[in-house]
CSV table of C-alpha atoms in Angstrom, one decimal:
chain,number,residue,atom,x,y,z
K,1,MET,CA,23.8,-7.9,-5.3
K,2,ASP,CA,23.2,-5.7,-2.2
K,3,LYS,CA,19.6,-5.3,-1.3
K,4,ILE,CA,18.2,-1.9,-0.1
K,5,GLN,CA,15.2,-2.0,2.1
K,6,LEU,CA,12.3,0.3,1.4
K,7,GLU,CA,9.3,1.4,3.3
K,8,ILE,CA,5.9,2.8,2.1
K,9,LEU,CA,5.7,6.5,2.8
K,10,GLY,CA,2.4,7.3,1.2
K,11,LEU,CA,-0.1,7.1,-1.7
K,12,SER,CA,-1.3,10.2,-3.6
K,13,SER,CA,-3.2,11.0,-6.7
K,14,SER,CA,-0.9,11.0,-9.7
K,15,GLN,CA,-0.4,14.4,-11.2
K,16,SER,CA,0.6,13.0,-14.5
K,17,GLN,CA,-1.9,10.2,-15.1
K,18,THR,CA,-5.6,10.6,-14.4
K,19,GLY,CA,-7.1,7.7,-12.5
K,20,SER,CA,-3.7,6.6,-11.3
K,21,PHE,CA,-1.9,6.9,-8.0
K,22,ALA,CA,1.7,7.5,-7.0
K,23,LEU,CA,3.0,5.0,-4.5
K,24,VAL,CA,6.0,6.6,-2.7
K,25,LEU,CA,8.6,4.2,-1.3
K,26,GLY,CA,11.5,5.5,0.8
K,27,GLU,CA,15.0,4.1,1.5
K,28,LYS,CA,14.9,2.9,5.1
K,29,GLU,CA,18.6,3.8,5.7
K,30,GLY,CA,18.8,6.9,3.5
K,31,ASN,CA,17.0,9.9,2.0
K,32,ARG,CA,16.1,8.7,-1.5
K,33,ARG,CA,12.5,8.2,-2.5
K,34,LEU,CA,11.2,5.9,-5.2
K,35,PRO,CA,7.8,7.0,-6.7
K,36,ILE,CA,5.9,4.3,-8.7
K,37,ILE,CA,2.7,5.0,-10.7
K,38,ILE,CA,0.1,2.3,-10.0
K,39,GLY,CA,-3.5,1.7,-10.9
K,40,MET,CA,-6.6,2.5,-8.9
K,41,PHE,CA,-7.4,-1.1,-8.0
K,42,GLU,CA,-3.9,-1.9,-6.7
K,43,ALA,CA,-3.8,1.5,-4.9
K,44,GLN,CA,-7.1,0.6,-3.1
K,45,SER,CA,-5.8,-2.8,-2.2
K,46,ILE,CA,-2.6,-1.4,-0.7
K,47,ALA,CA,-4.4,1.4,1.1
K,48,ILE,CA,-7.0,-1.1,2.6
K,49,GLN,CA,-4.1,-3.1,4.1
K,50,ILE,CA,-2.3,-0.1,5.4
K,51,GLU,CA,-5.5,1.2,7.0
K,52,LYS,CA,-6.3,-2.2,8.5
K,53,ILE,CA,-9.7,-2.3,6.9
K,54,ASN,CA,-11.2,-5.8,6.6
K,55,PRO,CA,-13.4,-6.1,3.5
K,56,ASN,CA,-16.4,-8.3,3.6
K,57,ARG,CA,-15.3,-10.2,0.6
K,58,PRO,CA,-11.7,-11.0,-0.2
K,59,LEU,CA,-9.9,-8.9,-2.8
K,60,THR,CA,-7.6,-10.6,-5.4
K,61,HIS,CA,-4.5,-10.1,-3.2
K,62,ASP,CA,-6.4,-11.6,-0.2
K,63,LEU,CA,-7.3,-14.6,-2.3
K,64,PHE,CA,-3.6,-15.0,-3.3
K,65,LYS,CA,-2.7,-15.1,0.4
K,66,SER,CA,-5.3,-17.7,1.3
K,67,PHE,CA,-4.4,-19.8,-1.7
K,68,ALA,CA,-0.7,-19.7,-0.8
K,69,GLU,CA,-1.3,-20.6,2.8
K,70,GLU,CA,-3.5,-23.6,1.8
K,71,LEU,CA,-0.5,-24.9,-0.2
K,72,ASP,CA,2.0,-24.1,2.7
K,73,VAL,CA,3.7,-21.5,0.6
K,74,ARG,CA,4.9,-18.3,2.3
K,75,VAL,CA,6.1,-15.1,0.9
K,76,THR,CA,9.5,-14.1,2.3
K,77,GLU,CA,10.2,-10.8,0.6
K,78,ILE,CA,9.4,-8.5,-2.2
K,79,MET,CA,12.1,-7.4,-4.6
K,80,ILE,CA,11.8,-4.5,-7.0
K,81,SER,CA,14.4,-5.9,-9.3
K,82,ASP,CA,14.7,-3.9,-12.5
K,83,LEU,CA,13.7,-0.8,-14.4
K,84,LYS,CA,13.6,-0.9,-18.2
K,85,GLU,CA,12.4,1.9,-20.4
K,86,GLY,CA,10.5,3.5,-17.4
K,87,VAL,CA,8.8,0.2,-16.4
K,88,PHE,CA,9.5,-1.3,-13.0
K,89,TYR,CA,9.8,-5.1,-12.6
K,90,SER,CA,9.6,-7.0,-9.4
K,91,LYS,CA,9.7,-10.5,-7.9
K,92,ILE,CA,7.7,-12.1,-5.1
K,93,VAL,CA,10.2,-14.4,-3.3
K,94,CYS,CA,8.4,-17.5,-1.9
K,95,SER,CA,9.3,-20.6,0.0
K,96,ASN,CA,7.5,-23.9,0.5
K,97,GLY,CA,9.9,-25.1,3.3
K,98,LYS,CA,11.9,-27.2,0.8
K,99,LYS,CA,12.9,-24.7,-1.8
K,100,GLU,CA,12.8,-21.0,-2.5
K,101,PHE,CA,11.4,-19.7,-5.8
K,102,GLU,CA,10.5,-16.3,-7.4
K,103,LEU,CA,7.3,-15.2,-9.1
K,104,ASP,CA,7.4,-12.3,-11.6
K,105,ALA,CA,4.9,-9.6,-10.7
K,106,ARG,CA,4.1,-5.9,-11.2
K,107,PRO,CA,5.4,-3.9,-8.2
K,108,SER,CA,1.9,-2.8,-7.3
K,109,ASP,CA,0.7,-6.4,-7.0
K,110,ALA,CA,3.9,-7.6,-5.3
K,111,ILE,CA,3.7,-4.8,-2.7
K,112,ALA,CA,-0.1,-5.5,-2.1
K,113,ILE,CA,0.7,-9.1,-1.5
K,114,GLY,CA,3.8,-8.4,0.5
K,115,LEU,CA,1.9,-6.2,2.9
K,116,ARG,CA,-0.6,-9.0,3.6
K,117,PHE,CA,2.3,-11.4,4.5
K,118,GLY,CA,4.1,-8.6,6.5
K,119,VAL,CA,7.4,-9.1,4.6
K,120,PRO,CA,10.1,-6.5,3.8
K,121,ILE,CA,10.3,-4.7,0.4
K,122,TYR,CA,13.7,-4.4,-1.2
K,123,THR,CA,15.3,-2.9,-4.3
K,124,VAL,CA,18.8,-2.7,-5.8
K,125,GLU,CA,21.2,0.2,-6.2
K,126,SER,CA,20.8,0.3,-10.0
K,127,VAL,CA,17.0,0.9,-9.6
K,128,LEU,CA,17.4,3.6,-6.9
K,129,SER,CA,20.2,5.4,-8.7
K,130,GLU,CA,18.2,5.6,-11.9
K,131,ALA,CA,14.7,6.4,-10.6
K,132,GLY,CA,15.3,7.5,-7.0
K,133,ILE,CA,14.7,11.1,-5.9
K,134,ILE,CA,17.0,12.6,-3.3
K,135,LEU,CA,15.3,15.0,-0.8
K,136,SER,CA,17.1,17.8,0.9
K,137,ASP,CA,16.3,18.5,4.6
K,138,LEU,CA,14.0,21.3,3.6
K,139,GLU,CA,12.1,19.1,1.2
K,140,GLU,CA,11.8,16.4,3.9
K,141,GLU,CA,10.0,19.0,6.1
K,142,ASP,CA,7.6,19.8,3.3
K,143,GLU,CA,7.1,16.0,2.8
K,144,ASP,CA,6.0,15.6,6.4
K,145,SER,CA,3.1,18.0,5.8
K,146,GLU,CA,2.4,16.5,2.4
K,147,GLU,CA,2.1,13.0,4.0
K,148,MET,CA,-0.7,14.3,6.2
K,149,ALA,CA,-2.5,15.2,3.0
K,150,VAL,CA,-1.7,11.9,1.4
K,151,LYS,CA,-4.3,10.1,3.5
K,152,SER,CA,-7.1,12.4,2.3
K,153,THR,CA,-6.2,11.6,-1.4
K,154,SER,CA,-5.5,7.9,-1.0
K,155,PRO,CA,-8.1,5.5,-2.4
K,156,ALA,CA,-9.0,4.3,1.1
K,157,ALA,CA,-9.4,7.7,2.7
K,158,GLY,CA,-11.1,10.1,0.4
K,159,SER,CA,-14.9,10.0,0.1
K,160,GLY,CA,-18.0,12.2,0.2
K,161,THR,CA,-18.2,11.9,4.0
K,162,SER,CA,-16.8,15.1,5.5
K,163,LYS,CA,-14.9,15.2,8.8
K,164,GLU,CA,-17.2,17.9,10.0
K,165,SER,CA,-20.4,15.8,9.5
K,166,LEU,CA,-18.8,12.7,11.0
K,167,SER,CA,-17.7,14.6,14.1
K,168,GLN,CA,-21.4,15.4,14.8
K,169,THR,CA,-22.6,11.8,14.4
K,170,SER,CA,-23.2,9.5,17.3
K,171,VAL,CA,-21.0,6.4,17.9
K,172,ASP,CA,-23.9,4.0,17.2
K,173,GLU,CA,-24.7,5.8,14.0
K,174,LEU,CA,-21.0,5.7,13.0
K,175,ASN,CA,-20.9,2.0,13.6
K,176,LYS,CA,-24.0,1.5,11.4
K,177,MET,CA,-22.5,3.7,8.7
K,178,LEU,CA,-19.2,1.7,8.9
K,179,ASN,CA,-21.0,-1.6,8.4
K,180,ASP,CA,-23.1,-0.1,5.6
K,181,ALA,CA,-19.9,1.2,3.8
K,182,LEU,CA,-18.2,-2.2,4.2
K,183,GLU,CA,-21.2,-4.0,2.8
K,184,LYS,CA,-21.2,-1.7,-0.2
K,185,GLU,CA,-17.4,-2.1,-0.5
K,186,ASP,CA,-17.0,1.7,-0.2
K,187,TYR,CA,-13.6,1.5,1.5
K,188,GLU,CA,-12.9,5.2,1.1
K,189,LYS,CA,-15.9,6.1,3.3
K,190,ALA,CA,-15.1,3.2,5.7
K,191,ALA,CA,-11.6,4.5,6.4
K,192,LYS,CA,-12.9,8.0,7.3
K,193,ILE,CA,-15.6,6.6,9.6
K,194,ARG,CA,-13.1,4.2,11.2
K,195,ASP,CA,-10.7,7.1,11.8
K,196,GLU,CA,-13.5,9.1,13.5
K,197,LEU,CA,-14.4,6.1,15.7
K,198,ASN,CA,-10.7,5.6,16.7
K,199,LYS,CA,-10.5,9.3,17.7
K,200,ARG,CA,-13.3,8.7,20.2
K,201,ASN,CA,-11.9,5.6,21.8
């Protein structure tokens, strides 16, 4: 079974399901895209990790990582292994140094955990050939501009804080706002404030 490596291209609000998000994965050595509909909590957990935001309290996927590390278990890869009746199936491949084993998981949870361990995400040809979308060169150009918009619609980057108001706020005030947002676990607002602080550094 040949593995095909994927990379995360973006998160955007799902057009088909209210309250859900589309996680777009791309073939690393090709032009096929694999969109997967995921829930709000998992989308937020993935976005927080991508955006390098440190929540004040651990999320469920952070807890999984801490628990695994305490037991000397490491995740080695994520495999989106199957697609049945429109439902994706995946496995978290783990090792404890003596043996390798697999845990069944939803792709959204598996990817959120995989990101925290910094491991590659794979799929198989049967999944990509059935659910993958092939982009033409023109569509890829459009996608580049769409990915700029993805950040504003992702669950860790869209909040009531406008870019205009942030740009007129002092650095000290921004740092206070960032701490306040993290305390309230408003990661959407935190991401915007962090981006503004990064621009000024």
